[in-house]
Amino acid sequence: MSSSIDGINAALAATTAWLALGMLGLLRPHSVRWVGRVLFPISAALSLVLAGIGLASVLKAPQAAVLPLGLPDLLFHVRLDPLSGFFLFLLGVTATGISIFSAGYFRTGEGTPPGLMCFQYHLFLASMGAVLLADDAYLFMVAWETMALASYFLVTTHHRLPEIRQAGFLYLLIAHVGALGILLCFGVMHGTGWQFTFDAMRTAHLAPGWSSVAFGLALFGFGAKAGMVPLHVWLPEAHPAAPSPVSALMSGVMLKTAIYGLIRVTYDLLGTIRWEWGLTVLIAGSVTTLFGVLFALMQHHLKRLLAYHSIENIGIILIGLGLSLTYIGTGHPALGALGLAAALYHTLNHAVFKSLLFLGAGSIQHVTGERELGRMGGLARWLPRTAFLFLVGSLAISALPPLNGFVSEWLTFQAALLSPALESGVLRSVIPLAAAGLALAGALTAMCFVKVYGVVFLGAPRAPKETELHDVGRWEQTGMAWLAAGCVILGLAPVPMLRLLDHVARLLIGQSLGSQALRSGWLWLTPVAAERASYNPIVFLVLIVGVTLLTFVLVRRFYHGRLRRAPAWDCGFGGLDARMQDTAEGFSQPIRHMFGPVYEMERHLPSASDAKPRFHLEIRDRFWSVLYLPLAGLVEAVSRQVGRLQAGRISIYLLYSFLTTIFLLLFV
Amino acid sequence: MSLSGVLNQLLQSLLVVAAAPLLMGWVNQCRAWLANRRGPGILQPYRTLHKLFHKDAALAEGASWLFRVNPYIQLGAMVLAASLVPMLAVDLPLAPAADVIALVGVFAVARVFASLAAMDIGTAFGSLGARREMFVGALAEPALLILFFNFSLVSHSTSLTTIVQTLAHQQFVLHASLAFAAVAFVMVLLAENARIPVDNPATHLELTMIHEALILEYSARHLALIEWAVAIKLFVYFAIGIACFLPWGIAQAGDWAAVPLATGLLLGKMALAGAGLAVVETVNAKLRLFRAPEFLATAFLLAMLGLLLHFVLQV
């Protein structure tokens, strides 16, 4: 067997092995030991292998194969190229951490038994692998739908609760509306003679109008899966409903398969890219980013908050893609490569830190049994390790140097600042506006995570604790530590990563980053040229830590380290209590005040004469009242009209048959 | 990396750390003179620091490692920021480690840690300070970033050394976009350094204070480190302003002879800027807290207008 075939066979074998692991879970569905201590650790090792395969294939030429499966005249085509390799790497790295965490997480209780859950979980993983490997529309859609169904069953693990069934239904509905868009998109792109292999689509030449239609359908379909505004409504419902490792997998990886699909269709299959597409994606991305972060700030349910941040981060990825498409469409492929690299880098970063945060949220929920921020507080005292790992994730998502979130936002800014290269004045000035939106979103994210971390882990406990709490077990800690290490490594070593992404850009755009880029060694990140911009996270970290330690030593050396403990200053009134701290709602109140028109608020304020003063605030997503509820009303009205056909009398039905026969006789 | 570069880097970092309290003392002295008071003298901040370092630290019950580490991180972040901005000469070996975007990131790191530390003990003042600080920062930070983008469009670089070289050592061009950026910068400077009209560094009135609420629980050496970091932050902000808007006199790479002159010029510009800050603080009243967002939104929009103007006017 030649070495060029090895990569794809290994990837297929790993995907199949996942499926087999899932089946093994069904053998002893109620045994937590079997599923947790045996199957999930194996699964984590397998994920690591898959990550290695993906990484290796980024550097290699594309490899394709045809499987002896599928329809008689359309066998399954698979292909492993740098793009799918990169996403397999993302899937593997993230799934490693999540599977290690899951080894300690699942236990028997309400809902699906662990063995069945193990099956669904691995089916979900395998279907995502298959989506990334598919090289024809048929296999892609089969894998895509399997992915949607597997995740639906995972979301409804606690199916006895009505709100979870509702969330699951909403998710399934939007997943299918989106899938319809993707299906139609493949229909538009089909090659000559209704060929549905991706190879045929690559060679088919579409008229510009049709290719824009295909792009619009792809953006709709994949946008629905990714959580692009206004198709985002399922995310804040489905993510909190699912068990935490599943939320981590959905938010960390599944949303990324939608980004993969969009990139695959736009860059690879459609061929000629138009700048109008870039502008559309850029605007959609900016709106999604700001919307996501503004609503995230208003949440007081931890996992809902994280779900809104996923929307925000998808927006940031879309901004990068929009920049890339705009540059390519106007004939600047080298700048387009930078935008694409920024988007892909953020895709990986988000997968790592968001999974970490969801796992952290799961740990908190496991230990305290609480989901509401308003009943937490001071948890760092009982969960010191979880608190530290969560802090790493919070700093990473807040785009603080030297962690990973900063690198990709920095690259996106650099791509945006190259807009003077464009000829069109409108484009040149729209792009900095997007950058301004991104800057605002970044700062608001930092505020949101100070709120989350401060309210959850710092301060005094807001709800009385009946029992002593204990930090989560070793498995959970290891899983989170793996992802936290990812945040640090991706932040400190951006240059090797960017070199890797350069291979993907070369495949898709046929152009690498500019000739001056990445010339300054692996320590110095210079995406365009050294004079233009450079960043070195290691110097950054060493200097801050060095000065911090030096100051510490000097203060001890020249002065002293004497310390005494005293109660916190209570302004002389006495009786400080935990209710005097800011609540999550209080912390974000200034933002609510300032961006008031964005929110649909229902408020009940207490007045001085109330016997029982009550404060009530509910913030709703405007898209429900403006878009979704009218749409649902319309669907209901139409169905009611159609329902009139069903009179329930046999004579009427016979009349229908009669009329149909006449119609057919007349016209066919 | 040349020897002169390393020396220059060391000289600059040490100068900032040593002279930052002096600048603070100068601003306070000017404010005292403008208010017709004698003032404590410009060396007062050093005496305060010395006193604070000698005291025993009182730590609130329930304070975690985050609270104790924060003062050191503040100082570390500000020294890093001070090493990145060209003040005396443009050849700084550390400057390429971070461009303006990363510089904004340094300030963000300091702000986030300060706010987290304030929420650590769980008092009303701590979380109040954290909330206000993060809110002011959430608007000031993007404004700062965007006004830097104005410079990046003019000089085709986000590196501060390149910006200074372009503006100081090439033919003088008046950029309209930079005028907007200058106004926005002054507004951001006032907000980020907790000065009037956004915050008042001299008050402990709970209705209005931001920065003081944030550090209310700190005492002795921890407080001293934070005060020192605050002084360095003001110095660095002045230095950024000087580098961006009045860069003349900053020495070229390898021009070792120009460094003494550059040092003198820097101190002179600092003194002028400090006096200017004192005037601004004296003639303005503090804004109501609810008006602070408008103030900062104005800064943000001015910086944005600068960007658009750059594209409209093509200079």
PDB file of C-alpha atoms in Angstrom, chain A residues 241-416:
ATOM      1  CA  ALA A 241     -30.617  21.518  27.367  1.00  0.00           C
ATOM      2  CA  ALA A 242     -27.857  19.082  26.423  1.00  0.00           C
ATOM      3  CA  PRO A 243     -25.512  17.454  28.955  1.00  0.00           C
ATOM      4  CA  SER A 244     -22.317  19.525  29.209  1.00  0.00           C
ATOM      5  CA  PRO A 245     -19.928  17.315  27.212  1.00  0.00           C
ATOM      6  CA  VAL A 246     -22.514  17.313  24.439  1.00  0.00           C
ATOM      7  CA  SER A 247     -22.884  21.095  24.580  1.00  0.00           C
ATOM      8  CA  ALA A 248     -19.113  21.297  24.381  1.00  0.00           C
ATOM      9  CA  LEU A 249     -19.069  19.027  21.362  1.00  0.00           C
ATOM     10  CA  MET A 250     -21.923  20.871  19.661  1.00  0.00           C
ATOM     11  CA  SER A 251     -20.577  24.325  20.281  1.00  0.00           C
ATOM     12  CA  GLY A 252     -16.935  23.418  19.886  1.00  0.00           C
ATOM     13  CA  VAL A 253     -17.054  21.130  16.884  1.00  0.00           C
ATOM     14  CA  MET A 254     -20.474  20.817  15.285  1.00  0.00           C
ATOM     15  CA  LEU A 255     -20.796  24.549  14.576  1.00  0.00           C
ATOM     16  CA  LYS A 256     -17.374  24.271  12.934  1.00  0.00           C
ATOM     17  CA  THR A 257     -18.575  21.625  10.494  1.00  0.00           C
ATOM     18  CA  ALA A 258     -20.923  24.306   9.192  1.00  0.00           C
ATOM     19  CA  ILE A 259     -17.951  26.645   8.747  1.00  0.00           C
ATOM     20  CA  TYR A 260     -16.174  23.770   6.997  1.00  0.00           C
ATOM     21  CA  GLY A 261     -19.143  23.270   4.687  1.00  0.00           C
ATOM     22  CA  LEU A 262     -19.315  26.950   3.834  1.00  0.00           C
ATOM     23  CA  ILE A 263     -15.594  27.082   3.064  1.00  0.00           C
ATOM     24  CA  ARG A 264     -15.748  23.851   1.060  1.00  0.00           C
ATOM     25  CA  VAL A 265     -18.641  25.019  -1.091  1.00  0.00           C
ATOM     26  CA  THR A 266     -17.483  28.592  -1.569  1.00  0.00           C
ATOM     27  CA  TYR A 267     -13.742  28.260  -2.044  1.00  0.00           C
ATOM     28  CA  ASP A 268     -13.474  24.780  -3.430  1.00  0.00           C
ATOM     29  CA  LEU A 269     -16.635  23.831  -5.301  1.00  0.00           C
ATOM     30  CA  LEU A 270     -17.931  27.128  -6.655  1.00  0.00           C
ATOM     31  CA  GLY A 271     -14.571  28.268  -7.940  1.00  0.00           C
ATOM     32  CA  THR A 272     -14.936  31.872  -9.011  1.00  0.00           C
ATOM     33  CA  ILE A 273     -15.513  34.019  -5.938  1.00  0.00           C
ATOM     34  CA  ARG A 274     -17.355  37.324  -6.142  1.00  0.00           C
ATOM     35  CA  TRP A 275     -16.753  40.226  -3.800  1.00  0.00           C
ATOM     36  CA  GLU A 276     -20.495  40.700  -3.202  1.00  0.00           C
ATOM     37  CA  TRP A 277     -20.482  37.374  -1.370  1.00  0.00           C
ATOM     38  CA  GLY A 278     -17.666  38.633   0.797  1.00  0.00           C
ATOM     39  CA  LEU A 279     -19.570  41.781   1.631  1.00  0.00           C
ATOM     40  CA  THR A 280     -22.664  39.749   2.545  1.00  0.00           C
ATOM     41  CA  VAL A 281     -20.682  37.456   4.819  1.00  0.00           C
ATOM     42  CA  LEU A 282     -18.853  40.414   6.344  1.00  0.00           C
ATOM     43  CA  ILE A 283     -22.076  42.219   7.215  1.00  0.00           C
ATOM     44  CA  ALA A 284     -23.729  39.040   8.479  1.00  0.00           C
ATOM     45  CA  GLY A 285     -20.647  38.331  10.573  1.00  0.00           C
ATOM     46  CA  SER A 286     -20.526  41.810  12.105  1.00  0.00           C
ATOM     47  CA  VAL A 287     -24.214  41.749  12.995  1.00  0.00           C
ATOM     48  CA  THR A 288     -23.899  38.243  14.435  1.00  0.00           C
ATOM     49  CA  THR A 289     -20.883  39.233  16.519  1.00  0.00           C
ATOM     50  CA  LEU A 290     -22.463  42.277  18.122  1.00  0.00           C
ATOM     51  CA  PHE A 291     -25.816  40.587  18.586  1.00  0.00           C
ATOM     52  CA  GLY A 292     -24.226  37.590  20.235  1.00  0.00           C
ATOM     53  CA  VAL A 293     -22.175  39.513  22.737  1.00  0.00           C
ATOM     54  CA  LEU A 294     -24.922  41.989  23.643  1.00  0.00           C
ATOM     55  CA  PHE A 295     -27.322  39.173  24.423  1.00  0.00           C
ATOM     56  CA  ALA A 296     -24.674  37.132  26.180  1.00  0.00           C
ATOM     57  CA  LEU A 297     -24.184  40.005  28.607  1.00  0.00           C
ATOM     58  CA  MET A 298     -27.854  39.847  29.564  1.00  0.00           C
ATOM     59  CA  GLN A 299     -27.932  36.149  30.410  1.00  0.00           C
ATOM     60  CA  HIS A 300     -27.979  34.829  33.940  1.00  0.00           C
ATOM     61  CA  HIS A 301     -27.967  31.167  33.033  1.00  0.00           C
ATOM     62  CA  LEU A 302     -24.380  30.045  32.500  1.00  0.00           C
ATOM     63  CA  LYS A 303     -24.841  27.727  29.552  1.00  0.00           C
ATOM     64  CA  ARG A 304     -27.231  30.061  27.760  1.00  0.00           C
ATOM     65  CA  LEU A 305     -24.636  32.768  28.163  1.00  0.00           C
ATOM     66  CA  LEU A 306     -21.991  30.533  26.647  1.00  0.00           C
ATOM     67  CA  ALA A 307     -24.357  29.681  23.803  1.00  0.00           C
ATOM     68  CA  TYR A 308     -24.742  33.377  22.968  1.00  0.00           C
ATOM     69  CA  HIS A 309     -20.979  33.677  22.997  1.00  0.00           C
ATOM     70  CA  SER A 310     -20.832  30.881  20.450  1.00  0.00           C
ATOM     71  CA  ILE A 311     -23.032  33.022  18.231  1.00  0.00           C
ATOM     72  CA  GLU A 312     -20.623  35.906  18.742  1.00  0.00           C
ATOM     73  CA  ASN A 313     -17.594  33.818  17.872  1.00  0.00           C
ATOM     74  CA  ILE A 314     -19.218  32.410  14.764  1.00  0.00           C
ATOM     75  CA  GLY A 315     -19.671  36.052  13.812  1.00  0.00           C
ATOM     76  CA  ILE A 316     -15.954  36.690  14.271  1.00  0.00           C
ATOM     77  CA  ILE A 317     -15.139  33.696  12.068  1.00  0.00           C
ATOM     78  CA  LEU A 318     -17.566  34.986   9.451  1.00  0.00           C
ATOM     79  CA  ILE A 319     -15.898  38.424   9.564  1.00  0.00           C
ATOM     80  CA  GLY A 320     -12.595  36.744   8.737  1.00  0.00           C
ATOM     81  CA  LEU A 321     -14.195  34.752   5.915  1.00  0.00           C
ATOM     82  CA  GLY A 322     -16.004  37.832   4.622  1.00  0.00           C
ATOM     83  CA  LEU A 323     -12.732  39.750   4.479  1.00  0.00           C
ATOM     84  CA  SER A 324     -11.101  36.865   2.690  1.00  0.00           C
ATOM     85  CA  LEU A 325     -13.884  36.539   0.110  1.00  0.00           C
ATOM     86  CA  THR A 326     -13.922  40.290  -0.487  1.00  0.00           C
ATOM     87  CA  TYR A 327     -10.182  40.408  -1.082  1.00  0.00           C
ATOM     88  CA  ILE A 328     -10.255  37.380  -3.371  1.00  0.00           C
ATOM     89  CA  GLY A 329     -13.253  38.694  -5.269  1.00  0.00           C
ATOM     90  CA  THR A 330     -11.451  41.953  -5.969  1.00  0.00           C
ATOM     91  CA  GLY A 331      -8.272  40.245  -7.079  1.00  0.00           C
ATOM     92  CA  HIS A 332      -6.076  40.266  -3.972  1.00  0.00           C
ATOM     93  CA  PRO A 333      -5.579  36.567  -3.256  1.00  0.00           C
ATOM     94  CA  ALA A 334      -2.626  37.079  -0.877  1.00  0.00           C
ATOM     95  CA  LEU A 335      -4.773  39.261   1.400  1.00  0.00           C
ATOM     96  CA  GLY A 336      -7.570  36.731   1.001  1.00  0.00           C
ATOM     97  CA  ALA A 337      -5.208  34.067   2.307  1.00  0.00           C
ATOM     98  CA  LEU A 338      -4.611  36.155   5.437  1.00  0.00           C
ATOM     99  CA  GLY A 339      -8.342  36.568   6.051  1.00  0.00           C
ATOM    100  CA  LEU A 340      -8.912  32.850   5.573  1.00  0.00           C
ATOM    101  CA  ALA A 341      -6.055  32.002   7.920  1.00  0.00           C
ATOM    102  CA  ALA A 342      -7.496  34.348  10.558  1.00  0.00           C
ATOM    103  CA  ALA A 343     -10.932  32.744  10.225  1.00  0.00           C
ATOM    104  CA  LEU A 344      -9.555  29.200  10.432  1.00  0.00           C
ATOM    105  CA  TYR A 345      -7.351  30.092  13.360  1.00  0.00           C
ATOM    106  CA  HIS A 346     -10.318  31.498  15.217  1.00  0.00           C
ATOM    107  CA  THR A 347     -12.325  28.397  14.337  1.00  0.00           C
ATOM    108  CA  LEU A 348      -9.746  26.232  16.075  1.00  0.00           C
ATOM    109  CA  ASN A 349      -9.360  28.620  19.002  1.00  0.00           C
ATOM    110  CA  HIS A 350     -13.074  28.807  19.583  1.00  0.00           C
ATOM    111  CA  ALA A 351     -13.342  25.028  19.485  1.00  0.00           C
ATOM    112  CA  VAL A 352     -10.746  24.769  22.225  1.00  0.00           C
ATOM    113  CA  PHE A 353     -11.783  27.514  24.625  1.00  0.00           C
ATOM    114  CA  LYS A 354     -15.508  27.143  24.224  1.00  0.00           C
ATOM    115  CA  SER A 355     -15.358  23.403  24.880  1.00  0.00           C
ATOM    116  CA  LEU A 356     -13.282  24.178  27.953  1.00  0.00           C
ATOM    117  CA  LEU A 357     -15.865  26.685  29.186  1.00  0.00           C
ATOM    118  CA  PHE A 358     -18.785  24.333  28.575  1.00  0.00           C
ATOM    119  CA  LEU A 359     -16.988  21.562  30.436  1.00  0.00           C
ATOM    120  CA  GLY A 360     -16.330  24.031  33.243  1.00  0.00           C
ATOM    121  CA  ALA A 361     -20.014  24.920  33.303  1.00  0.00           C
ATOM    122  CA  GLY A 362     -20.799  21.218  33.456  1.00  0.00           C
ATOM    123  CA  SER A 363     -18.447  20.747  36.397  1.00  0.00           C
ATOM    124  CA  ILE A 364     -20.089  23.602  38.266  1.00  0.00           C
ATOM    125  CA  GLN A 365     -23.505  22.152  37.600  1.00  0.00           C
ATOM    126  CA  HIS A 366     -22.348  18.732  38.717  1.00  0.00           C
ATOM    127  CA  VAL A 367     -20.892  19.975  41.958  1.00  0.00           C
ATOM    128  CA  THR A 368     -23.492  22.542  42.973  1.00  0.00           C
ATOM    129  CA  GLY A 369     -26.574  21.408  41.096  1.00  0.00           C
ATOM    130  CA  GLU A 370     -27.134  25.044  40.128  1.00  0.00           C
ATOM    131  CA  ARG A 371     -27.587  26.540  36.694  1.00  0.00           C
ATOM    132  CA  GLU A 372     -28.406  30.107  37.655  1.00  0.00           C
ATOM    133  CA  LEU A 373     -25.566  32.559  38.177  1.00  0.00           C
ATOM    134  CA  GLY A 374     -27.631  34.245  40.880  1.00  0.00           C
ATOM    135  CA  ARG A 375     -27.239  31.256  43.212  1.00  0.00           C
ATOM    136  CA  MET A 376     -23.501  30.823  42.834  1.00  0.00           C
ATOM    137  CA  GLY A 377     -20.567  32.729  44.278  1.00  0.00           C
ATOM    138  CA  GLY A 378     -17.233  32.034  45.913  1.00  0.00           C
ATOM    139  CA  LEU A 379     -16.915  28.666  44.216  1.00  0.00           C
ATOM    140  CA  ALA A 380     -13.148  29.104  43.750  1.00  0.00           C
ATOM    141  CA  ARG A 381     -12.825  28.189  47.414  1.00  0.00           C
ATOM    142  CA  TRP A 382     -14.291  24.705  46.878  1.00  0.00           C
ATOM    143  CA  LEU A 383     -13.328  24.097  43.262  1.00  0.00           C
ATOM    144  CA  PRO A 384      -9.854  25.635  43.002  1.00  0.00           C
ATOM    145  CA  ARG A 385      -8.729  23.583  40.006  1.00  0.00           C
ATOM    146  CA  THR A 386     -11.922  24.012  38.024  1.00  0.00           C
ATOM    147  CA  ALA A 387     -11.776  27.716  38.863  1.00  0.00           C
ATOM    148  CA  PHE A 388      -8.244  28.043  37.540  1.00  0.00           C
ATOM    149  CA  LEU A 389      -9.005  26.177  34.309  1.00  0.00           C
ATOM    150  CA  PHE A 390     -12.169  28.188  33.809  1.00  0.00           C
ATOM    151  CA  LEU A 391     -10.122  31.345  34.292  1.00  0.00           C
ATOM    152  CA  VAL A 392      -7.799  30.283  31.477  1.00  0.00           C
ATOM    153  CA  GLY A 393     -10.817  29.753  29.227  1.00  0.00           C
ATOM    154  CA  SER A 394     -12.334  33.096  30.232  1.00  0.00           C
ATOM    155  CA  LEU A 395      -9.132  34.994  29.506  1.00  0.00           C
ATOM    156  CA  ALA A 396      -8.770  33.187  26.185  1.00  0.00           C
ATOM    157  CA  ILE A 397     -12.297  33.996  24.996  1.00  0.00           C
ATOM    158  CA  SER A 398     -11.875  37.607  26.131  1.00  0.00           C
ATOM    159  CA  ALA A 399      -9.079  37.888  23.550  1.00  0.00           C
ATOM    160  CA  LEU A 400      -6.439  38.770  26.100  1.00  0.00           C
ATOM    161  CA  PRO A 401      -2.805  38.306  25.154  1.00  0.00           C
ATOM    162  CA  PRO A 402      -0.887  36.041  25.349  1.00  0.00           C
ATOM    163  CA  LEU A 403      -3.653  33.416  25.053  1.00  0.00           C
ATOM    164  CA  ASN A 404      -5.082  32.044  21.830  1.00  0.00           C
ATOM    165  CA  GLY A 405      -8.210  34.147  21.372  1.00  0.00           C
ATOM    166  CA  PHE A 406      -6.058  37.213  20.994  1.00  0.00           C
ATOM    167  CA  VAL A 407      -3.969  35.800  18.156  1.00  0.00           C
ATOM    168  CA  SER A 408      -6.897  35.147  15.865  1.00  0.00           C
ATOM    169  CA  GLU A 409      -8.569  38.476  16.599  1.00  0.00           C
ATOM    170  CA  TRP A 410      -5.238  40.162  16.002  1.00  0.00           C
ATOM    171  CA  LEU A 411      -4.968  38.419  12.626  1.00  0.00           C
ATOM    172  CA  THR A 412      -8.520  39.464  11.765  1.00  0.00           C
ATOM    173  CA  PHE A 413      -7.666  43.076  12.611  1.00  0.00           C
ATOM    174  CA  GLN A 414      -4.544  42.863  10.486  1.00  0.00           C
ATOM    175  CA  ALA A 415      -6.590  41.525   7.574  1.00  0.00           C
ATOM    176  CA  ALA A 416      -9.129  44.323   8.017  1.00  0.00           C
TER     177      ALA A 416
END
